[in-house]
CSV table of C-alpha atoms in Angstrom, one decimal:
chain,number,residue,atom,x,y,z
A,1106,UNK,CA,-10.5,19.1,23.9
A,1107,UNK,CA,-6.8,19.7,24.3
A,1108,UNK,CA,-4.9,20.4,21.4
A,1109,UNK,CA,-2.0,17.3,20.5
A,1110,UNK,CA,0.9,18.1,18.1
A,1111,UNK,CA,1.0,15.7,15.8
A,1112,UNK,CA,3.9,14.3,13.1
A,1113,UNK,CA,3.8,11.7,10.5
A,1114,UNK,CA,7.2,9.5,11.2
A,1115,UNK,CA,9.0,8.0,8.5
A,1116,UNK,CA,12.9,8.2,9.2
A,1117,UNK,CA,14.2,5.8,7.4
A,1118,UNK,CA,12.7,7.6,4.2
A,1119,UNK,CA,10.8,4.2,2.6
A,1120,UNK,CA,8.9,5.6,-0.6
A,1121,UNK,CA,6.1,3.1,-0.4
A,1122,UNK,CA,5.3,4.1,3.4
A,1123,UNK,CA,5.6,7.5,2.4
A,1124,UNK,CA,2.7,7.1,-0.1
A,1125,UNK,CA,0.6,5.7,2.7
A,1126,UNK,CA,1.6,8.8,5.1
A,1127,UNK,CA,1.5,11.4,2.9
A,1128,UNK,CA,-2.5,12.1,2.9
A,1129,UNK,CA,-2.7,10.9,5.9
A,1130,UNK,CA,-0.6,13.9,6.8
A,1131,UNK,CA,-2.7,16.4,4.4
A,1132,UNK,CA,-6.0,15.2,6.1
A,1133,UNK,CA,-4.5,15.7,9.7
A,1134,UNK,CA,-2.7,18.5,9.0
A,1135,UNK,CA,0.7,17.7,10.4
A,1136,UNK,CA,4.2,17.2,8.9
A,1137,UNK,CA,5.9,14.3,7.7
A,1138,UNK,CA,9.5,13.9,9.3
A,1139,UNK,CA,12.1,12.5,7.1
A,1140,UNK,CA,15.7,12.1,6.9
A,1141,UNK,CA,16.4,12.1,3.1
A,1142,UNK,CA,17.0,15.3,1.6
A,1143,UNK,CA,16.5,14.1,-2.0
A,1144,UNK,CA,13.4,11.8,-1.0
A,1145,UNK,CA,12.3,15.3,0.9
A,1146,UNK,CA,12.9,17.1,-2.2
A,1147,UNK,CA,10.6,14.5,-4.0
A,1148,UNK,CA,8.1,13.9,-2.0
A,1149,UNK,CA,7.3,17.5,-2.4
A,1150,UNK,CA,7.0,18.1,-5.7
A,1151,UNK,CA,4.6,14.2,-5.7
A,1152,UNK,CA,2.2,15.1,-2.8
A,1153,UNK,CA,0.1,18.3,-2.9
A,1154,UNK,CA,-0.1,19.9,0.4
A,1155,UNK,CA,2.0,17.8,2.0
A,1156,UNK,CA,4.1,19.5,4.8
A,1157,UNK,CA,7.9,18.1,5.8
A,1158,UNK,CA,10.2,18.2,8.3
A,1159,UNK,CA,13.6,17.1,7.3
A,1160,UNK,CA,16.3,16.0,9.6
A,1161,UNK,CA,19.6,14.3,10.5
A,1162,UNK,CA,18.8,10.9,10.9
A,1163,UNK,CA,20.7,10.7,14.3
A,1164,UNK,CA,18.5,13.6,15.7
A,1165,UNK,CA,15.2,11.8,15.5
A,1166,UNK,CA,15.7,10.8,19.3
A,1167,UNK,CA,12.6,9.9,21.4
A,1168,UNK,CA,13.5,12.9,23.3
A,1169,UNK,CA,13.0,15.2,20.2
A,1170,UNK,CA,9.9,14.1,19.6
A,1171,UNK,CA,8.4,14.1,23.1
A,1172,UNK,CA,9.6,17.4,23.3
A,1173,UNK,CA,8.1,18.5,19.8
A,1174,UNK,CA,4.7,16.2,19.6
A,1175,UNK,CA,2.2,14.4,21.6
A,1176,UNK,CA,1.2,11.8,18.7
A,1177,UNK,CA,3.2,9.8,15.9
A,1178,UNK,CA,2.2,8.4,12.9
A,1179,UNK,CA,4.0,5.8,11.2
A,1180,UNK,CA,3.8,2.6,8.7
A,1181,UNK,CA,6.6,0.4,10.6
A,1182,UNK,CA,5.7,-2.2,13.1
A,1183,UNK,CA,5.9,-0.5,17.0
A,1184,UNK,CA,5.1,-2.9,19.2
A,1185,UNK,CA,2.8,-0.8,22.1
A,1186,UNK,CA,4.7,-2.6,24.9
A,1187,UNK,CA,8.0,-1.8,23.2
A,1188,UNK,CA,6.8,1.6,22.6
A,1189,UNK,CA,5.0,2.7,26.1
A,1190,UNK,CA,8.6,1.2,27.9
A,1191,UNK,CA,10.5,3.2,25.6
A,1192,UNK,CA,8.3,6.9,26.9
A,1193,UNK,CA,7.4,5.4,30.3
A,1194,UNK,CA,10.8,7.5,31.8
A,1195,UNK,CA,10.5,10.5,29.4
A,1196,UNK,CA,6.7,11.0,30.1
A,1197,UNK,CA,7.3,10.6,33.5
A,1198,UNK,CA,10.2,13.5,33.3
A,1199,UNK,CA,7.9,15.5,30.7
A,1200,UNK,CA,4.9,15.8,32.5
A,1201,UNK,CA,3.0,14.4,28.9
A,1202,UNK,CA,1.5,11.1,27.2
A,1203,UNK,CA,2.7,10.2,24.1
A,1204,UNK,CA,0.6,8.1,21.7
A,1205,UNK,CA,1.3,6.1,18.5
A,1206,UNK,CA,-0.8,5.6,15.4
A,1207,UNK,CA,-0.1,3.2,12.9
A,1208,UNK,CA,-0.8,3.6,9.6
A,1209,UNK,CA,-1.0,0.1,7.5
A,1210,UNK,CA,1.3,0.3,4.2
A,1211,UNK,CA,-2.1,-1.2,2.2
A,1212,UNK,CA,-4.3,-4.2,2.6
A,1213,UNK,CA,-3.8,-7.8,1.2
A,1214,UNK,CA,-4.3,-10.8,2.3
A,1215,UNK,CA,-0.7,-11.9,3.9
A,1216,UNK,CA,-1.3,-12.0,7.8
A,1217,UNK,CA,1.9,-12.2,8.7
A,1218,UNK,CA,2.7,-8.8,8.2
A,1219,UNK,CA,-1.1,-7.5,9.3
A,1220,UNK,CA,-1.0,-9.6,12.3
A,1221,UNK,CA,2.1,-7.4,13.6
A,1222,UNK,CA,-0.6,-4.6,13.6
A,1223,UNK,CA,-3.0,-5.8,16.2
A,1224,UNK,CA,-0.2,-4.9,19.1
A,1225,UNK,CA,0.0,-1.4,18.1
A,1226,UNK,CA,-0.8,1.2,20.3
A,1227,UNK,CA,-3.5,2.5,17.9
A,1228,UNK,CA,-4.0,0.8,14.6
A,1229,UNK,CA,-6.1,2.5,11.5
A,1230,UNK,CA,-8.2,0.2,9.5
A,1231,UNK,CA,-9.2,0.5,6.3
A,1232,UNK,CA,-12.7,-1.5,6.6
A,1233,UNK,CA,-14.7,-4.7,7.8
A,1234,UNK,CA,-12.3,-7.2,5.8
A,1235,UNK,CA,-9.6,-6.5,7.8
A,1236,UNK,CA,-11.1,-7.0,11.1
A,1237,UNK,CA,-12.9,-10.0,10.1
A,1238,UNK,CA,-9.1,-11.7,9.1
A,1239,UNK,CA,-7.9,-10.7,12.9
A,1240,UNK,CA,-10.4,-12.3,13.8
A,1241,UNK,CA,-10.1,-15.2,11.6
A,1242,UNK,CA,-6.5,-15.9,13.1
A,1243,UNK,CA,-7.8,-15.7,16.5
A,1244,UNK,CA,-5.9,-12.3,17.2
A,1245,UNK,CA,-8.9,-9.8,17.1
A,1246,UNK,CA,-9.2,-9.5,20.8
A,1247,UNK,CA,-5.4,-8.1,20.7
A,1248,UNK,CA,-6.6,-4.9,19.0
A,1249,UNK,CA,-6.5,-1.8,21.3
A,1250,UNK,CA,-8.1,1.2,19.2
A,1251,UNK,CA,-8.6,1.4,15.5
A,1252,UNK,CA,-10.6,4.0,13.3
A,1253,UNK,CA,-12.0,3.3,10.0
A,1254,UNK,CA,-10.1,5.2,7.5
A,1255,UNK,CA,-11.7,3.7,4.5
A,1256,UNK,CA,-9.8,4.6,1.5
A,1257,UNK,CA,-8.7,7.6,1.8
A,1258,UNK,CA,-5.5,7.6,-0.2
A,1259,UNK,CA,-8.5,7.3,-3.1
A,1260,UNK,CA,-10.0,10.2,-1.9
A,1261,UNK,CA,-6.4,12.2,-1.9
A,1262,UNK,CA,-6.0,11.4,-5.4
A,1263,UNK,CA,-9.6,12.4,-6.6
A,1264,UNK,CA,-8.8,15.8,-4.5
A,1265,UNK,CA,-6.1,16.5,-6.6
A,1266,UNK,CA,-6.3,14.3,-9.6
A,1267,UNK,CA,-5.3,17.6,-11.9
A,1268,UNK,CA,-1.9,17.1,-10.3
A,1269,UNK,CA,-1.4,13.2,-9.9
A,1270,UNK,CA,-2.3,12.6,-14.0
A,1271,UNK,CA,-0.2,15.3,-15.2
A,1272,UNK,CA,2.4,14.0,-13.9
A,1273,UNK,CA,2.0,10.4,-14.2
A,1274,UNK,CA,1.9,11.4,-17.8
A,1275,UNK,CA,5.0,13.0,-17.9
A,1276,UNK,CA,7.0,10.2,-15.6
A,1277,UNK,CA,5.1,7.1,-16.5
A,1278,UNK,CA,2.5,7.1,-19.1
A,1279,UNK,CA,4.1,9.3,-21.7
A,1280,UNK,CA,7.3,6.9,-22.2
A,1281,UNK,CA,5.1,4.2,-24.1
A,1282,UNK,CA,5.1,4.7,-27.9
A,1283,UNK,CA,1.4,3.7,-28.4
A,1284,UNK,CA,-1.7,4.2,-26.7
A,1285,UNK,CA,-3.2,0.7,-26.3
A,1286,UNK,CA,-4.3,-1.8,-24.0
A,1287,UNK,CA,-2.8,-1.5,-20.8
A,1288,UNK,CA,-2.1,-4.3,-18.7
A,1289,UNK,CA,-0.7,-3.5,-15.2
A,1290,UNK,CA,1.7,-5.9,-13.4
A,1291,UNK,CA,1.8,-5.5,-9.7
A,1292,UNK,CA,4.2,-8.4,-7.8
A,1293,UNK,CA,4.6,-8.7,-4.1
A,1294,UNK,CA,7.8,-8.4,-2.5
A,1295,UNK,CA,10.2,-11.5,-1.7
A,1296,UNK,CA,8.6,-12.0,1.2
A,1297,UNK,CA,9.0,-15.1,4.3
A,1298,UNK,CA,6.0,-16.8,2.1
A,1299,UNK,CA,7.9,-16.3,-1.3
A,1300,UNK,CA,4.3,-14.9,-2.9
A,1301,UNK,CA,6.0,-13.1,-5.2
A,1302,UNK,CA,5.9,-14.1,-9.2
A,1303,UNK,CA,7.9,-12.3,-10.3
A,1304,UNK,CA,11.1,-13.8,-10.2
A,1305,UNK,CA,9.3,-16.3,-12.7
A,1306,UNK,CA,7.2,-14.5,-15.0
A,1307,UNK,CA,9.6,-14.3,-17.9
A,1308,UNK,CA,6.8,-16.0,-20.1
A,1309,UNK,CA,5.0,-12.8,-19.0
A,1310,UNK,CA,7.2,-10.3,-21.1
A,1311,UNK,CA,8.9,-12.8,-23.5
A,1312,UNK,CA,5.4,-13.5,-24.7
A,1313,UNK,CA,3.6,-10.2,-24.6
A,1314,UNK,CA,1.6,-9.1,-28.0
A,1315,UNK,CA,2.3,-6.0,-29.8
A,1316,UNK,CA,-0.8,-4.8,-29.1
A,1317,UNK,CA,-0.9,-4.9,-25.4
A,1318,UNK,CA,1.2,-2.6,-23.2
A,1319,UNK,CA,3.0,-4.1,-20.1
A,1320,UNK,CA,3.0,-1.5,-16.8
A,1321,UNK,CA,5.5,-3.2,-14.4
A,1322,UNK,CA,5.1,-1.8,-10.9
A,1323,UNK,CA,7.8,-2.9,-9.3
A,1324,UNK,CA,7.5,-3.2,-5.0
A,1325,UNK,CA,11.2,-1.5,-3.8
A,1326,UNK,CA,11.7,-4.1,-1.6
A,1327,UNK,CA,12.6,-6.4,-4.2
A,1328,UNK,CA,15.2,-4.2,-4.8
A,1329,UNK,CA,16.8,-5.6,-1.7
A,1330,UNK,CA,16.0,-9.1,-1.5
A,1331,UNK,CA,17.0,-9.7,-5.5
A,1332,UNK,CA,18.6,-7.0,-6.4
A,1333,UNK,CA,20.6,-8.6,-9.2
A,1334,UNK,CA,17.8,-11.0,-10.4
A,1335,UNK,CA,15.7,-8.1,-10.4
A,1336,UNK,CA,17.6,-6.2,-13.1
A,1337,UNK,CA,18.7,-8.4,-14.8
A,1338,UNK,CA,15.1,-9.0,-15.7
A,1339,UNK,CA,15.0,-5.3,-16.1
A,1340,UNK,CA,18.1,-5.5,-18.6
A,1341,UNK,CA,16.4,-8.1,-20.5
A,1342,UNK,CA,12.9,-6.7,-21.3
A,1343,UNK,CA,13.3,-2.6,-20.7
A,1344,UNK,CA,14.1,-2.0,-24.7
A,1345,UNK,CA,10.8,-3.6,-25.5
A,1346,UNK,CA,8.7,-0.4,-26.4
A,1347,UNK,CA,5.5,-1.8,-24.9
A,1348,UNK,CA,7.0,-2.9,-21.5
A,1349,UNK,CA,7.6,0.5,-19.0
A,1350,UNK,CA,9.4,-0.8,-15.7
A,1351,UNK,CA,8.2,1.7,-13.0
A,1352,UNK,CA,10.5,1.8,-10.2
A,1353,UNK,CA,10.9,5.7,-8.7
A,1354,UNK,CA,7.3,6.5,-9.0
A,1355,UNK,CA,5.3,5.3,-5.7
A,1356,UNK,CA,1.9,7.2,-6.6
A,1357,UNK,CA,-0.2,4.0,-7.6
A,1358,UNK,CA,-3.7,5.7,-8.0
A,1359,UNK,CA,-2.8,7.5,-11.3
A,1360,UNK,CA,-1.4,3.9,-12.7
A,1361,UNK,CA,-4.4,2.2,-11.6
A,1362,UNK,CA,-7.1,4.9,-13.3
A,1363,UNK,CA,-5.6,4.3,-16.6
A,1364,UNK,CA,-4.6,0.7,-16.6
A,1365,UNK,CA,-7.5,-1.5,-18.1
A,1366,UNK,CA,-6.5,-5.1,-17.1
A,1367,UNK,CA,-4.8,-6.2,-13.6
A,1368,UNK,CA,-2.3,-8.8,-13.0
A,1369,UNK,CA,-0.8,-9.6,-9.6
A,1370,UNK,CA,-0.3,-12.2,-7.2
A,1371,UNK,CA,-0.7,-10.7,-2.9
A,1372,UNK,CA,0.3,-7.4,-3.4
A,1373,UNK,CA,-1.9,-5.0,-1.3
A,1374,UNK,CA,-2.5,-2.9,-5.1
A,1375,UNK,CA,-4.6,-5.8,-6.0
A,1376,UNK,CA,-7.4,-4.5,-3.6
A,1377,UNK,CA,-6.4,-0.7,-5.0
A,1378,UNK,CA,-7.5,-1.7,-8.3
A,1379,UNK,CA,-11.0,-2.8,-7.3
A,1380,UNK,CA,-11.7,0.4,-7.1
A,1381,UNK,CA,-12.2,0.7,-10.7
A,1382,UNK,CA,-13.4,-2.8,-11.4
A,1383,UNK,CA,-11.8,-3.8,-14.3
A,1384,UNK,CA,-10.9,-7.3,-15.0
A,1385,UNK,CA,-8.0,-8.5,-12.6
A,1386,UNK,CA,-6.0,-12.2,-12.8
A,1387,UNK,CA,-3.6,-13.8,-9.9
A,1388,UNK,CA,-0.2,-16.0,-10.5
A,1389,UNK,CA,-0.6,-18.4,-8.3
A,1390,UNK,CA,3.0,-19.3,-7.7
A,1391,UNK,CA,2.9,-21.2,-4.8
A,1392,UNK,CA,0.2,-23.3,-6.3
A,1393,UNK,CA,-2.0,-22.6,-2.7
A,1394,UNK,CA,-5.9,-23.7,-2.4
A,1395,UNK,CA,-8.0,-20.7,-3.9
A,1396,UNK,CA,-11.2,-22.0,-2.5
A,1397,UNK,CA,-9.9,-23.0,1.3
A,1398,UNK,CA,-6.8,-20.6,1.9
A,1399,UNK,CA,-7.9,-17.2,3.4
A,1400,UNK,CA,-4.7,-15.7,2.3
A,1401,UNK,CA,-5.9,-15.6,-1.6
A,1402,UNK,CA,-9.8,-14.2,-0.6
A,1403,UNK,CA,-9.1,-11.4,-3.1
A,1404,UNK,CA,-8.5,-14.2,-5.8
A,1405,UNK,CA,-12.5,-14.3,-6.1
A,1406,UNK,CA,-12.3,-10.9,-8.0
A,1407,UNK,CA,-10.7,-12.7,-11.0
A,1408,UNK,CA,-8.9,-15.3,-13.2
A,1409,UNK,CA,-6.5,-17.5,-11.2
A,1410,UNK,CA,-3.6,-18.2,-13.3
A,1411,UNK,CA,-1.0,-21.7,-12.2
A,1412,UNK,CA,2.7,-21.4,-12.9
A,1413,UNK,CA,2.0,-24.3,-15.4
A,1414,UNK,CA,0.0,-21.8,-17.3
A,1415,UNK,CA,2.3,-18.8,-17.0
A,1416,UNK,CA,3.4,-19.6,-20.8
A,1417,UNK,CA,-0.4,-19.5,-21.9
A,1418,UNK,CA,-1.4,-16.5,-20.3
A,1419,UNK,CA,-2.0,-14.1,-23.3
A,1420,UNK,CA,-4.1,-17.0,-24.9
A,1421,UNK,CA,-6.3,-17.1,-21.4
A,1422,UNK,CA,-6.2,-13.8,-21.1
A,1423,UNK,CA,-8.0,-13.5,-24.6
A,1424,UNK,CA,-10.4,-16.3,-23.7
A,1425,UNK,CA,-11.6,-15.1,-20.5
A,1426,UNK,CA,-12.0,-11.5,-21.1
A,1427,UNK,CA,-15.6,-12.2,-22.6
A,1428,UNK,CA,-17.2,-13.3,-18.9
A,1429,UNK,CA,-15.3,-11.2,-17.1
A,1430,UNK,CA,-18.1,-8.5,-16.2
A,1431,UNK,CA,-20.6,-11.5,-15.7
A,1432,UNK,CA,-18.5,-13.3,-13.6
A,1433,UNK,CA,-16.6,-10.7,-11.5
A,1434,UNK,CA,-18.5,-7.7,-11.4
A,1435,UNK,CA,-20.6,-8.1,-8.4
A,1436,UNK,CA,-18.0,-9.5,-6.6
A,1437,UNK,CA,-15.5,-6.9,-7.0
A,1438,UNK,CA,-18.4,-4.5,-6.1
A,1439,UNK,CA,-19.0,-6.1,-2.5
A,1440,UNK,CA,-15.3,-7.3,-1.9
A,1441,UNK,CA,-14.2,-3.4,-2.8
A,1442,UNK,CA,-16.9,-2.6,-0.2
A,1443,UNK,CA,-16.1,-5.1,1.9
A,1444,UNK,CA,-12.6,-4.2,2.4
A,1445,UNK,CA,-12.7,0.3,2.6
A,1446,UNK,CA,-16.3,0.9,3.4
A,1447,UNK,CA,-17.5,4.2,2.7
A,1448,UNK,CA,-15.9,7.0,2.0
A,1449,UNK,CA,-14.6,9.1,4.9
A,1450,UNK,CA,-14.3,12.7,4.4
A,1451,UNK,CA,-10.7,13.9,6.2
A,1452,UNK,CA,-12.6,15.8,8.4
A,1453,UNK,CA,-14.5,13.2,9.7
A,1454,UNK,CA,-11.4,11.0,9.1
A,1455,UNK,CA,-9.3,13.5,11.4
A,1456,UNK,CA,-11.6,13.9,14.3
A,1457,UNK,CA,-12.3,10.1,14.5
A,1458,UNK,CA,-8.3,9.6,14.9
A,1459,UNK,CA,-8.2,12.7,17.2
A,1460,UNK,CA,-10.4,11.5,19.3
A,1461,UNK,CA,-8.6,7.8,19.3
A,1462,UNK,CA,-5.5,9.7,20.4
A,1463,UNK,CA,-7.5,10.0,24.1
A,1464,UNK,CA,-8.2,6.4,24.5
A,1465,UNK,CA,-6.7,4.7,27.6
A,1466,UNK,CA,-3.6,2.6,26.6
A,1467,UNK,CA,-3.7,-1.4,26.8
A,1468,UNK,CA,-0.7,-2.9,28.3
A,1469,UNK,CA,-2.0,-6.6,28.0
């Protein structure tokens, strides 16, 4: 089989898609191209292994990389019709194919930005859950080729997990004055659906007990669709010695292996955290139809929580703790399942995608 250069693409230098590309990158064992130098700088010292390439924004022309690689990876939207008229004249003049792999930034439920994935050139799927919701919305039959990853940013961390606590000790963990009960807030971005809760969970920290910590993961792109809302929360609640805002440390499996309770809304970290089953509950800001809407499906995994209730949460949290296991467990078991499959070993994982990379393109 002819050997392909391959280079993880991520020019713009986003932190959460670097998270995603990163051990994709160690399991294929190519680069990852960036334009940052301090996010370069970074990224090395987060990801073990990881291999980069950093240059000039304005050099990362589509004839520098047909002339350096046969096959990108990347975690922004690429329409394939978009991308095979943008190589059509350079393959033609190279004498080469060029393919494109995208790499998901994470699985929830929100199909407006999933549904963007089915026109790639080559997509990677994490497991059954997310083919069944293409084909849900009537878009499956768009799919060209897509390989099972399963969850192999899991299986990076485990790899080197030696590396990933130590230093979410030192960054994250290490900044709260007590070890205690840790509760992790995850909110979505401010996205077209406005899903995110965050922008009205004050109840959440104004009401938090001394005996709880507060993990606040904040998504960056909230940094620029409220920016000043968002620190101005920050400003209000960051003195509070059990609440740690975490916003330059995109590395979410050592968060999740020590955090014991889960609170989100429809960020993809909800479905992260079912890998340790451990008791997860949902704002429901939108006040949307848990038992019809196929947007909320990972809602079954826990307590749904309505803005009317935001105040009380502590109190239900207390309450429903108890059942949790008898209730959930299962469920989280086969929805975990459900969603990554089993584990692929990068070895596998590489010649599956390798192998995708010689697939005949689909241009309808």
């Amino acid at each position: 089989m002819k050997q392909k250069a391959c280079v993880g693409l991520n020019p713009n230098s986003y932190v959460h898609l670097t998270e995603h590309l990163a051990p994709l990158c160690v399991a294929m064992g190519m680069p990852l191209l960036l334009t940052d130098e301090k996010h370069a700088i970074n990224s090395q010292k987060l990801y073990p292994q990881l291999k980069i390439l950093l240059h000039d924004w304005e050099d990362v022309t589509p004839r520098y990389l047909i002339e350096n690689f046969d096959v990108f990876f990347q975690s922004e939207p690429w329409h394939r019709h978009d991308f095979y008229a943008k190589f059509q004249g350079l393959e033609k003049a190279f004498q080469k194919e060029v393919r494109n792999v995208h790499c998901p930034h994470g699985f929830s439920d929100k199909i407006f930005w999933l549904e963007k994935s089915v026109w790639e050139d080559i997509v990677l799927i994490y497991g059954q859950n997310m083919l069944d919701l293409f084909k849900d919305f009537k878009i499956l039959n768009h799919l060209n080729v897509a390989p099972r990853t399963g969850n192999y940013r899991y299986l990076y961390y485990k790899m080197f997990q030696t590396h990933f606590d130590s230093i979410a000790e030192e960054l994250v963990w290490g900044k709260f004055k007590k070890k205690q009960t840790t509760i992790l807030y995850a909110p979505t971005c401010h996205d077209q659906d406005h899903t995110t809760s965050f922008m009205h969970a004050q109840a959440i920290f104004e009401n938090l007990p001394e005996d709880y910590n507060l993990l606040v993961k904040i998504h960056p792109a909230l940094e620029e669709t409220d920016g000043p809302a968002l620190y101005q929360m920050i400003g209000k609640y960051e003195k509070k010695e059990n609440i740690i805002f975490v916003q330059d440390f995109p590395v979410i499996y050592p968060l999740l292996a020590r955090s014991d309770i889960y609170l989100g809304d429809m960020s993809s970290i909800g479905y992260d955290f079912l890998t340790f089953n451990r008791p997860m509950f949902f704002l429901n800001q939108r006040k949307r139809d848990v038992q019809k809407d196929r947007n909320l499906f990972l809602y079954r995994c826990g307590f749904e929580i309505q803005p009317h209730n935001y105040t009380q949460f502590y109190q239900i949290l207390e309450k429903e703790l108890c059942f949790d296991q008898a209730r959930y467990d299962q469920i989280r078991q086969d929805i975990y399942q459900y969603t990554f499959g089993e584990e692929v070993s990068f070895d596998h994982l590489k010649e599956m995608i390798y192998q995708a990379t010689f697939s005949p393109k689909k241009f309808d």
